[in-house]
Amino acid sequence: MKYHIRHVTHYDYQKPVSQCYNRAHLLPRDTASQTCLNTQVRISPLPATAQQRVDYFGNNTYHFALEDPHTSLTIDVESDIEVTERPQINEFDLDLGVTCAEALNLIRRGRTEEILLAREYLLDSPMVRGSDELADYARSLFVEDRPLLSAARELTSKIFKEFTYDPAFTTVATPIAEVMQHKRGVCQDFAHLAIGCLRSLGYPARYVSGYLETLPPPGQEKLVGSDASHAWFALFSPTEGWFEFDPTNDNMPTEQHITTAWGRDYSDVTPLRGVIFDGGKTQKLNVSVDVARLGE
């Protein structure tokens, strides 16, 4: 399946911005299940400098700077992605493989390059810190003789059932403890929650950002700009590699999930991060995302 993705970010500032320096995670990366065929970045006003780089986690980043006064900024990114069908994993398949106890032992004692690299995702990160509360929330699922992937799939369902999707409740800075207390949040919060639970129990987990193709109700046309960025998490199995889970939708990602970047948490893969000089006390932000199929 091929997709055309357009992600437009527009800022209006109260006062002119004299200079700004930015880093964008808006260029999809290549993975085992997807290939980025091409990407075009348009920035208005034209930047003084612009450069594409690969960050520490292997993500494609775009760095740019504007050095003339401006009262608005538009970042328009279009990408064509080819996604291969992911192997279908049913619930029976998850009941096979390494157990929770075996996985912990291999993670602690293993010396392969893959295991050593995965251990980084056990550490606290800026937005996800391990805690007894997080460990206790998931502990009953990760019993010693249970297959690790089966336990992770049930954690995904547990979050889906016990938490309410509420875009009005959290911001990008809402801590996990507050999400836990009120049982509300969005995809970013649910991914952080799952990652925090897994790390607190000793299992490496990372944050994945990207897009999810959405389809309109039967008989209705899809609205332009109606899609959105999405987030889920991946768990490392020391014998089977990385597996992705989506607690917002209670599933394992399919070909409709398109990966942009991954890291320790949201702070590593923020779509747009930067520094502006002046601009006034307020700014207006508008984001539109379109994920359209190009055909089989």
PDB file of C-alpha atoms in Angstrom:
ATOM      1  CA  MET A   1       0.000   0.000   0.000  1.00  0.00           C
ATOM      2  CA  LYS A   2       1.214   3.500  -0.847  1.00  0.00           C
ATOM      3  CA  TYR A   3       0.251   6.615   1.066  1.00  0.00           C
ATOM      4  CA  HIS A   4       0.623  10.333   0.459  1.00  0.00           C
ATOM      5  CA  ILE A   5       0.996  12.276   3.702  1.00  0.00           C
ATOM      6  CA  ARG A   6       0.763  16.031   4.041  1.00  0.00           C
ATOM      7  CA  HIS A   7       1.473  17.661   7.410  1.00  0.00           C
ATOM      8  CA  VAL A   8       1.060  21.443   7.557  1.00  0.00           C
ATOM      9  CA  THR A   9       1.988  23.462  10.647  1.00  0.00           C
ATOM     10  CA  HIS A  10       1.166  27.181  10.701  1.00  0.00           C
ATOM     11  CA  TYR A  11       2.014  29.777  13.344  1.00  0.00           C
ATOM     12  CA  ASP A  12       0.718  33.345  13.622  1.00  0.00           C
ATOM     13  CA  TYR A  13       2.614  35.555  16.069  1.00  0.00           C
ATOM     14  CA  GLN A  14       1.339  38.542  18.019  1.00  0.00           C
ATOM     15  CA  LYS A  15       4.502  40.508  17.215  1.00  0.00           C
ATOM     16  CA  PRO A  16       7.267  39.979  14.665  1.00  0.00           C
ATOM     17  CA  VAL A  17       9.748  37.201  15.403  1.00  0.00           C
ATOM     18  CA  SER A  18      13.248  38.481  14.715  1.00  0.00           C
ATOM     19  CA  GLN A  19      14.918  35.049  14.518  1.00  0.00           C
ATOM     20  CA  CYS A  20      14.005  31.399  15.053  1.00  0.00           C
ATOM     21  CA  TYR A  21      15.905  28.124  15.055  1.00  0.00           C
ATOM     22  CA  ASN A  22      13.991  24.851  14.670  1.00  0.00           C
ATOM     23  CA  ARG A  23      14.260  21.068  14.518  1.00  0.00           C
ATOM     24  CA  ALA A  24      11.464  19.020  12.940  1.00  0.00           C
ATOM     25  CA  HIS A  25      10.684  15.302  13.206  1.00  0.00           C
ATOM     26  CA  LEU A  26       8.300  15.328  10.261  1.00  0.00           C
ATOM     27  CA  LEU A  27      10.180  13.197   7.736  1.00  0.00           C
ATOM     28  CA  PRO A  28       9.134   9.522   7.960  1.00  0.00           C
ATOM     29  CA  ARG A  29      11.919   7.008   8.503  1.00  0.00           C
ATOM     30  CA  ASP A  30      12.491   3.716   6.729  1.00  0.00           C
ATOM     31  CA  THR A  31      11.619   0.627   8.765  1.00  0.00           C
ATOM     32  CA  ALA A  32      11.264  -3.092   8.151  1.00  0.00           C
ATOM     33  CA  SER A  33       7.660  -2.490   7.050  1.00  0.00           C
ATOM     34  CA  GLN A  34       7.822   0.871   5.268  1.00  0.00           C
ATOM     35  CA  THR A  35       9.923   2.821   2.799  1.00  0.00           C
ATOM     36  CA  CYS A  36       9.865   6.571   2.336  1.00  0.00           C
ATOM     37  CA  LEU A  37       9.801   7.084  -1.432  1.00  0.00           C
ATOM     38  CA  ASN A  38      10.228  10.856  -1.362  1.00  0.00           C
ATOM     39  CA  THR A  39       9.742  13.855   0.908  1.00  0.00           C
ATOM     40  CA  GLN A  40       9.341  17.534   0.097  1.00  0.00           C
ATOM     41  CA  VAL A  41       9.670  20.288   2.694  1.00  0.00           C
ATOM     42  CA  ARG A  42       8.382  23.804   2.022  1.00  0.00           C
ATOM     43  CA  ILE A  43       8.918  26.557   4.576  1.00  0.00           C
ATOM     44  CA  SER A  44       7.500  30.066   4.386  1.00  0.00           C
ATOM     45  CA  PRO A  45       9.152  32.526   4.789  1.00  0.00           C
ATOM     46  CA  LEU A  46      12.209  30.961   3.171  1.00  0.00           C
ATOM     47  CA  PRO A  47      14.768  29.919   5.782  1.00  0.00           C
ATOM     48  CA  ALA A  48      18.281  31.305   5.852  1.00  0.00           C
ATOM     49  CA  THR A  49      19.644  27.782   6.398  1.00  0.00           C
ATOM     50  CA  ALA A  50      18.107  24.314   6.145  1.00  0.00           C
ATOM     51  CA  GLN A  51      19.632  20.879   6.484  1.00  0.00           C
ATOM     52  CA  GLN A  52      18.414  17.291   6.811  1.00  0.00           C
ATOM     53  CA  ARG A  53      20.201  15.077   9.346  1.00  0.00           C
ATOM     54  CA  VAL A  54      19.870  11.708  11.075  1.00  0.00           C
ATOM     55  CA  ASP A  55      19.614  11.889  14.867  1.00  0.00           C
ATOM     56  CA  TYR A  56      20.948   9.556  17.563  1.00  0.00           C
ATOM     57  CA  PHE A  57      17.945   7.217  17.234  1.00  0.00           C
ATOM     58  CA  GLY A  58      18.209   6.980  13.440  1.00  0.00           C
ATOM     59  CA  ASN A  59      15.310   9.358  12.773  1.00  0.00           C
ATOM     60  CA  ASN A  60      15.292  11.812   9.893  1.00  0.00           C
ATOM     61  CA  THR A  61      15.360  15.370  11.235  1.00  0.00           C
ATOM     62  CA  TYR A  62      15.132  18.712   9.496  1.00  0.00           C
ATOM     63  CA  HIS A  63      16.948  21.729  10.952  1.00  0.00           C
ATOM     64  CA  PHE A  64      16.186  25.234   9.711  1.00  0.00           C
ATOM     65  CA  ALA A  65      16.632  28.847  10.766  1.00  0.00           C
ATOM     66  CA  LEU A  66      14.877  32.093   9.872  1.00  0.00           C
ATOM     67  CA  GLU A  67      16.924  35.225  10.458  1.00  0.00           C
ATOM     68  CA  ASP A  68      14.599  37.925   9.086  1.00  0.00           C
ATOM     69  CA  PRO A  69      11.577  39.352  10.975  1.00  0.00           C
ATOM     70  CA  HIS A  70       8.332  37.485  10.305  1.00  0.00           C
ATOM     71  CA  THR A  71       4.818  37.397  11.779  1.00  0.00           C
ATOM     72  CA  SER A  72       3.866  33.923  10.566  1.00  0.00           C
ATOM     73  CA  LEU A  73       5.569  30.620   9.840  1.00  0.00           C
ATOM     74  CA  THR A  74       4.387  27.668   7.753  1.00  0.00           C
ATOM     75  CA  ILE A  75       6.064  24.260   7.585  1.00  0.00           C
ATOM     76  CA  ASP A  76       4.507  22.133   4.837  1.00  0.00           C
ATOM     77  CA  VAL A  77       5.832  18.564   4.548  1.00  0.00           C
ATOM     78  CA  GLU A  78       4.632  16.061   1.934  1.00  0.00           C
ATOM     79  CA  SER A  79       5.812  12.451   1.813  1.00  0.00           C
ATOM     80  CA  ASP A  80       5.052   9.356  -0.231  1.00  0.00           C
ATOM     81  CA  ILE A  81       5.317   6.141   1.768  1.00  0.00           C
ATOM     82  CA  GLU A  82       5.148   2.516   0.687  1.00  0.00           C
ATOM     83  CA  VAL A  83       3.999   0.238   3.487  1.00  0.00           C
ATOM     84  CA  THR A  84       4.224  -3.523   3.289  1.00  0.00           C
ATOM     85  CA  GLU A  85       1.654  -5.675   5.015  1.00  0.00           C
ATOM     86  CA  ARG A  86       2.838  -6.552   8.499  1.00  0.00           C
ATOM     87  CA  PRO A  87       2.724 -10.198   9.517  1.00  0.00           C
ATOM     88  CA  GLN A  88      -0.633 -10.900  11.123  1.00  0.00           C
ATOM     89  CA  ILE A  89      -0.218 -11.809  14.786  1.00  0.00           C
ATOM     90  CA  ASN A  90      -3.221 -13.402  16.447  1.00  0.00           C
ATOM     91  CA  GLU A  91      -3.784 -13.913  20.142  1.00  0.00           C
ATOM     92  CA  PHE A  92      -2.592 -17.538  19.936  1.00  0.00           C
ATOM     93  CA  ASP A  93       0.766 -16.433  18.510  1.00  0.00           C
ATOM     94  CA  LEU A  94       1.276 -14.174  21.530  1.00  0.00           C
ATOM     95  CA  ASP A  95       0.959 -17.162  23.863  1.00  0.00           C
ATOM     96  CA  LEU A  96       4.229 -18.533  22.467  1.00  0.00           C
ATOM     97  CA  GLY A  97       7.786 -17.351  22.879  1.00  0.00           C
ATOM     98  CA  VAL A  98       9.938 -16.178  25.752  1.00  0.00           C
ATOM     99  CA  THR A  99       8.297 -15.913  29.183  1.00  0.00           C
ATOM    100  CA  CYS A 100       8.417 -12.828  31.371  1.00  0.00           C
ATOM    101  CA  ALA A 101      10.968 -14.435  33.709  1.00  0.00           C
ATOM    102  CA  GLU A 102      13.155 -15.646  30.849  1.00  0.00           C
ATOM    103  CA  ALA A 103      13.048 -12.216  29.226  1.00  0.00           C
ATOM    104  CA  LEU A 104      14.117 -10.469  32.424  1.00  0.00           C
ATOM    105  CA  ASN A 105      17.017 -12.854  32.853  1.00  0.00           C
ATOM    106  CA  LEU A 106      18.208 -12.369  29.268  1.00  0.00           C
ATOM    107  CA  ILE A 107      17.858  -8.590  29.471  1.00  0.00           C
ATOM    108  CA  ARG A 108      19.933  -8.490  32.659  1.00  0.00           C
ATOM    109  CA  ARG A 109      22.602 -10.990  31.618  1.00  0.00           C
ATOM    110  CA  GLY A 110      22.627 -10.931  27.808  1.00  0.00           C
ATOM    111  CA  ARG A 111      25.672  -9.576  25.997  1.00  0.00           C
ATOM    112  CA  THR A 112      24.475  -9.419  22.400  1.00  0.00           C
ATOM    113  CA  GLU A 113      24.616  -6.031  20.674  1.00  0.00           C
ATOM    114  CA  GLU A 114      20.822  -5.936  20.325  1.00  0.00           C
ATOM    115  CA  ILE A 115      20.249  -6.513  24.042  1.00  0.00           C
ATOM    116  CA  LEU A 116      22.913  -4.032  25.086  1.00  0.00           C
ATOM    117  CA  LEU A 117      21.389  -1.342  22.856  1.00  0.00           C
ATOM    118  CA  ALA A 118      17.878  -2.114  24.113  1.00  0.00           C
ATOM    119  CA  ARG A 119      18.919  -1.560  27.727  1.00  0.00           C
ATOM    120  CA  GLU A 120      19.003   2.169  27.078  1.00  0.00           C
ATOM    121  CA  TYR A 121      15.210   2.014  26.957  1.00  0.00           C
ATOM    122  CA  LEU A 122      15.129   0.813  30.571  1.00  0.00           C
ATOM    123  CA  LEU A 123      16.384   4.162  31.856  1.00  0.00           C
ATOM    124  CA  ASP A 124      14.259   7.071  32.994  1.00  0.00           C
ATOM    125  CA  SER A 125      13.743   9.700  30.296  1.00  0.00           C
ATOM    126  CA  PRO A 126      12.572  13.329  30.464  1.00  0.00           C
ATOM    127  CA  MET A 127       8.853  12.468  30.348  1.00  0.00           C
ATOM    128  CA  VAL A 128       8.795   8.864  31.636  1.00  0.00           C
ATOM    129  CA  ARG A 129      10.143   7.991  35.061  1.00  0.00           C
ATOM    130  CA  GLY A 130       9.730   4.557  36.598  1.00  0.00           C
ATOM    131  CA  SER A 131       7.815   4.206  39.850  1.00  0.00           C
ATOM    132  CA  ASP A 132       6.312   1.634  42.197  1.00  0.00           C
ATOM    133  CA  GLU A 133       2.855   2.884  41.213  1.00  0.00           C
ATOM    134  CA  LEU A 134       3.477   2.126  37.550  1.00  0.00           C
ATOM    135  CA  ALA A 135       5.000  -1.257  38.326  1.00  0.00           C
ATOM    136  CA  ASP A 136       2.038  -2.171  40.537  1.00  0.00           C
ATOM    137  CA  TYR A 137      -0.451  -1.211  37.828  1.00  0.00           C
ATOM    138  CA  ALA A 138       0.927  -3.885  35.469  1.00  0.00           C
ATOM    139  CA  ARG A 139       2.598  -6.374  37.801  1.00  0.00           C
ATOM    140  CA  SER A 140      -0.265  -8.889  37.917  1.00  0.00           C
ATOM    141  CA  LEU A 141      -0.098  -9.285  34.117  1.00  0.00           C
ATOM    142  CA  PHE A 142       3.616 -10.061  33.892  1.00  0.00           C
ATOM    143  CA  VAL A 143       3.782 -13.259  35.917  1.00  0.00           C
ATOM    144  CA  GLU A 144       6.945 -15.348  35.601  1.00  0.00           C
ATOM    145  CA  ASP A 145       5.707 -18.188  33.388  1.00  0.00           C
ATOM    146  CA  ARG A 146       3.514 -16.086  31.090  1.00  0.00           C
ATOM    147  CA  PRO A 147       4.743 -15.273  27.549  1.00  0.00           C
ATOM    148  CA  LEU A 148       6.016 -11.697  27.493  1.00  0.00           C
ATOM    149  CA  LEU A 149       4.131 -10.634  24.362  1.00  0.00           C
ATOM    150  CA  SER A 150       0.843 -11.970  25.720  1.00  0.00           C
ATOM    151  CA  ALA A 151       1.298  -9.892  28.875  1.00  0.00           C
ATOM    152  CA  ALA A 152       2.094  -6.772  26.819  1.00  0.00           C
ATOM    153  CA  ARG A 153      -1.010  -7.295  24.708  1.00  0.00           C
ATOM    154  CA  GLU A 154      -3.161  -7.507  27.850  1.00  0.00           C
ATOM    155  CA  LEU A 155      -1.546  -4.321  29.199  1.00  0.00           C
ATOM    156  CA  THR A 156      -2.573  -2.636  25.952  1.00  0.00           C
ATOM    157  CA  SER A 157      -6.179  -3.754  26.460  1.00  0.00           C
ATOM    158  CA  LYS A 158      -6.135  -2.801  30.147  1.00  0.00           C
ATOM    159  CA  ILE A 159      -5.173   0.793  29.343  1.00  0.00           C
ATOM    160  CA  PHE A 160      -7.764   0.941  26.556  1.00  0.00           C
ATOM    161  CA  LYS A 161     -10.552  -0.268  28.862  1.00  0.00           C
ATOM    162  CA  GLU A 162      -9.667   1.678  32.007  1.00  0.00           C
ATOM    163  CA  PHE A 163      -8.690   5.067  30.533  1.00  0.00           C
ATOM    164  CA  THR A 164     -10.852   7.567  28.647  1.00  0.00           C
ATOM    165  CA  TYR A 165      -9.617   9.265  25.492  1.00  0.00           C
ATOM    166  CA  ASP A 166     -10.031  12.979  26.244  1.00  0.00           C
ATOM    167  CA  PRO A 167      -8.151  15.522  24.047  1.00  0.00           C
ATOM    168  CA  ALA A 168      -9.293  18.377  26.285  1.00  0.00           C
ATOM    169  CA  PHE A 169      -7.772  16.986  29.485  1.00  0.00           C
ATOM    170  CA  THR A 170      -4.006  16.837  28.899  1.00  0.00           C
ATOM    171  CA  THR A 171      -1.264  18.853  27.216  1.00  0.00           C
ATOM    172  CA  VAL A 172       2.089  17.671  25.911  1.00  0.00           C
ATOM    173  CA  ALA A 173       3.535  18.390  29.373  1.00  0.00           C
ATOM    174  CA  THR A 174       0.976  16.532  31.530  1.00  0.00           C
ATOM    175  CA  PRO A 175       2.843  14.084  33.836  1.00  0.00           C
ATOM    176  CA  ILE A 176       1.980  10.395  33.917  1.00  0.00           C
ATOM    177  CA  ALA A 177       0.959  10.636  37.588  1.00  0.00           C
ATOM    178  CA  GLU A 178      -1.854  13.020  36.657  1.00  0.00           C
ATOM    179  CA  VAL A 179      -2.991  10.776  33.821  1.00  0.00           C
ATOM    180  CA  MET A 180      -3.043   7.844  36.253  1.00  0.00           C
ATOM    181  CA  GLN A 181      -5.022   9.810  38.815  1.00  0.00           C
ATOM    182  CA  HIS A 182      -7.780  10.947  36.445  1.00  0.00           C
ATOM    183  CA  LYS A 183      -7.712   7.976  34.036  1.00  0.00           C
ATOM    184  CA  ARG A 184      -7.882  10.316  31.039  1.00  0.00           C
ATOM    185  CA  GLY A 185      -5.573  11.364  28.243  1.00  0.00           C
ATOM    186  CA  VAL A 186      -4.620  10.974  24.591  1.00  0.00           C
ATOM    187  CA  CYS A 187      -2.399   8.646  22.569  1.00  0.00           C
ATOM    188  CA  GLN A 188       0.812  10.271  23.808  1.00  0.00           C
ATOM    189  CA  ASP A 189      -0.266   9.771  27.434  1.00  0.00           C
ATOM    190  CA  PHE A 190      -1.287   6.148  26.925  1.00  0.00           C
ATOM    191  CA  ALA A 191       2.021   5.359  25.201  1.00  0.00           C
ATOM    192  CA  HIS A 192       3.960   7.012  28.040  1.00  0.00           C
ATOM    193  CA  LEU A 193       1.897   5.105  30.603  1.00  0.00           C
ATOM    194  CA  ALA A 194       2.617   1.734  29.001  1.00  0.00           C
ATOM    195  CA  ILE A 195       6.307   2.561  28.624  1.00  0.00           C
ATOM    196  CA  GLY A 196       6.498   3.607  32.272  1.00  0.00           C
ATOM    197  CA  CYS A 197       4.863   0.367  33.411  1.00  0.00           C
ATOM    198  CA  LEU A 198       7.185  -1.787  31.327  1.00  0.00           C
ATOM    199  CA  ARG A 199      10.383   0.003  32.329  1.00  0.00           C
ATOM    200  CA  SER A 200       9.352  -0.105  35.990  1.00  0.00           C
ATOM    201  CA  LEU A 201       9.109  -3.892  35.689  1.00  0.00           C
ATOM    202  CA  GLY A 202      12.451  -4.210  33.892  1.00  0.00           C
ATOM    203  CA  TYR A 203      11.390  -4.460  30.222  1.00  0.00           C
ATOM    204  CA  PRO A 204      12.823  -2.073  27.575  1.00  0.00           C
ATOM    205  CA  ALA A 205      10.160   0.009  25.817  1.00  0.00           C
ATOM    206  CA  ARG A 206      10.290   2.940  23.411  1.00  0.00           C
ATOM    207  CA  TYR A 207       7.936   5.633  22.117  1.00  0.00           C
ATOM    208  CA  VAL A 208       6.837   5.576  18.467  1.00  0.00           C
ATOM    209  CA  SER A 209       5.334   8.574  16.689  1.00  0.00           C
ATOM    210  CA  GLY A 210       3.663   8.628  13.329  1.00  0.00           C
ATOM    211  CA  TYR A 211       0.294   8.686  11.618  1.00  0.00           C
ATOM    212  CA  LEU A 212      -2.778   6.500  11.532  1.00  0.00           C
ATOM    213  CA  GLU A 213      -4.956   6.372   8.453  1.00  0.00           C
ATOM    214  CA  THR A 214      -8.540   7.182   9.388  1.00  0.00           C
ATOM    215  CA  LEU A 215     -11.549   6.387   7.233  1.00  0.00           C
ATOM    216  CA  PRO A 216     -14.814   8.404   7.107  1.00  0.00           C
ATOM    217  CA  PRO A 217     -18.186   6.892   8.024  1.00  0.00           C
ATOM    218  CA  PRO A 218     -19.816   4.881   5.213  1.00  0.00           C
ATOM    219  CA  GLY A 219     -21.255   7.131   2.530  1.00  0.00           C
ATOM    220  CA  GLN A 220     -19.323  10.216   3.625  1.00  0.00           C
ATOM    221  CA  GLU A 221     -16.301  11.884   2.074  1.00  0.00           C
ATOM    222  CA  LYS A 222     -13.102  12.255   4.021  1.00  0.00           C
ATOM    223  CA  LEU A 223     -12.486  15.825   5.178  1.00  0.00           C
ATOM    224  CA  VAL A 224      -9.222  17.496   4.171  1.00  0.00           C
ATOM    225  CA  GLY A 225      -6.919  17.940   7.156  1.00  0.00           C
ATOM    226  CA  SER A 226      -8.978  15.620   9.357  1.00  0.00           C
ATOM    227  CA  ASP A 227      -6.188  13.167  10.149  1.00  0.00           C
ATOM    228  CA  ALA A 228      -3.732  13.632  13.003  1.00  0.00           C
ATOM    229  CA  SER A 229      -0.410  12.559  14.372  1.00  0.00           C
ATOM    230  CA  HIS A 230      -0.504   9.384  16.441  1.00  0.00           C
ATOM    231  CA  ALA A 231       1.648   7.629  19.032  1.00  0.00           C
ATOM    232  CA  TRP A 232       2.081   4.092  20.304  1.00  0.00           C
ATOM    233  CA  PHE A 233       4.826   2.058  21.969  1.00  0.00           C
ATOM    234  CA  ALA A 234       7.202  -0.803  21.219  1.00  0.00           C
ATOM    235  CA  LEU A 235       8.411  -3.517  23.605  1.00  0.00           C
ATOM    236  CA  PHE A 236      11.726  -5.337  23.251  1.00  0.00           C
ATOM    237  CA  SER A 237      11.754  -9.134  23.470  1.00  0.00           C
ATOM    238  CA  PRO A 238      15.334 -10.419  23.840  1.00  0.00           C
ATOM    239  CA  THR A 239      14.633 -13.442  21.612  1.00  0.00           C
ATOM    240  CA  GLU A 240      12.165 -11.952  19.121  1.00  0.00           C
ATOM    241  CA  GLY A 241      13.024  -8.276  18.707  1.00  0.00           C
ATOM    242  CA  TRP A 242      10.764  -5.231  18.905  1.00  0.00           C
ATOM    243  CA  PHE A 243       6.957  -5.500  18.845  1.00  0.00           C
ATOM    244  CA  GLU A 244       4.557  -2.561  18.611  1.00  0.00           C
ATOM    245  CA  PHE A 245       1.288  -2.047  20.503  1.00  0.00           C
ATOM    246  CA  ASP A 246      -1.344   0.699  20.272  1.00  0.00           C
ATOM    247  CA  PRO A 247      -3.245   1.202  23.574  1.00  0.00           C
ATOM    248  CA  THR A 248      -5.378   4.005  22.130  1.00  0.00           C
ATOM    249  CA  ASN A 249      -7.005   1.568  19.695  1.00  0.00           C
ATOM    250  CA  ASP A 250      -6.407  -1.701  21.589  1.00  0.00           C
ATOM    251  CA  ASN A 251      -4.466  -3.354  18.774  1.00  0.00           C
ATOM    252  CA  MET A 252      -1.051  -4.073  17.334  1.00  0.00           C
ATOM    253  CA  PRO A 253      -0.135  -1.652  14.531  1.00  0.00           C
ATOM    254  CA  THR A 254      -1.057  -2.656  11.010  1.00  0.00           C
ATOM    255  CA  GLU A 255      -0.159  -1.216   7.615  1.00  0.00           C
ATOM    256  CA  GLN A 256      -2.409   1.769   8.468  1.00  0.00           C
ATOM    257  CA  HIS A 257       0.160   2.839  11.084  1.00  0.00           C
ATOM    258  CA  ILE A 258       2.915   4.923   9.469  1.00  0.00           C
ATOM    259  CA  THR A 259       6.051   5.559  11.515  1.00  0.00           C
ATOM    260  CA  THR A 260       7.767   8.929  11.593  1.00  0.00           C
ATOM    261  CA  ALA A 261      10.260   8.496  14.436  1.00  0.00           C
ATOM    262  CA  TRP A 262      10.994   6.712  17.695  1.00  0.00           C
ATOM    263  CA  GLY A 263      12.855   7.515  20.873  1.00  0.00           C
ATOM    264  CA  ARG A 264      12.717   7.284  24.654  1.00  0.00           C
ATOM    265  CA  ASP A 265       9.552   9.414  24.878  1.00  0.00           C
ATOM    266  CA  TYR A 266       7.737  12.273  23.163  1.00  0.00           C
ATOM    267  CA  SER A 267      10.504  14.765  23.940  1.00  0.00           C
ATOM    268  CA  ASP A 268      12.897  12.884  21.623  1.00  0.00           C
ATOM    269  CA  VAL A 269      10.548  13.020  18.629  1.00  0.00           C
ATOM    270  CA  THR A 270       8.600  16.280  19.025  1.00  0.00           C
ATOM    271  CA  PRO A 271       7.212  17.175  15.567  1.00  0.00           C
ATOM    272  CA  LEU A 272       8.566  20.713  15.846  1.00  0.00           C
ATOM    273  CA  ARG A 273      10.860  22.169  18.483  1.00  0.00           C
ATOM    274  CA  GLY A 274      12.742  25.423  18.440  1.00  0.00           C
ATOM    275  CA  VAL A 275      13.642  28.797  19.857  1.00  0.00           C
ATOM    276  CA  ILE A 276      12.075  32.101  18.819  1.00  0.00           C
ATOM    277  CA  PHE A 277      13.136  35.615  19.660  1.00  0.00           C
ATOM    278  CA  ASP A 278      10.234  37.952  20.504  1.00  0.00           C
ATOM    279  CA  GLY A 279       6.885  37.192  18.803  1.00  0.00           C
ATOM    280  CA  GLY A 280       4.840  38.650  21.642  1.00  0.00           C
ATOM    281  CA  LYS A 281       3.096  36.886  24.490  1.00  0.00           C
ATOM    282  CA  THR A 282       0.709  34.815  22.379  1.00  0.00           C
ATOM    283  CA  GLN A 283       0.789  32.807  19.186  1.00  0.00           C
ATOM    284  CA  LYS A 284      -1.811  30.886  17.225  1.00  0.00           C
ATOM    285  CA  LEU A 285      -1.055  27.366  16.037  1.00  0.00           C
ATOM    286  CA  ASN A 286      -2.935  25.448  13.383  1.00  0.00           C
ATOM    287  CA  VAL A 287      -2.026  21.909  12.293  1.00  0.00           C
ATOM    288  CA  SER A 288      -3.619  19.876   9.520  1.00  0.00           C
ATOM    289  CA  VAL A 289      -2.721  16.323   8.514  1.00  0.00           C
ATOM    290  CA  ASP A 290      -3.858  14.285   5.521  1.00  0.00           C
ATOM    291  CA  VAL A 291      -3.124  10.597   5.026  1.00  0.00           C
ATOM    292  CA  ALA A 292      -4.368   9.473   1.606  1.00  0.00           C
ATOM    293  CA  ARG A 293      -4.022   6.115  -0.136  1.00  0.00           C
ATOM    294  CA  LEU A 294      -2.291   6.153  -3.483  1.00  0.00           C
ATOM    295  CA  GLY A 295      -3.270   2.574  -4.339  1.00  0.00           C
ATOM    296  CA  GLU A 296      -2.165  -1.007  -3.843  1.00  0.00           C
TER     297      GLU A 296
END
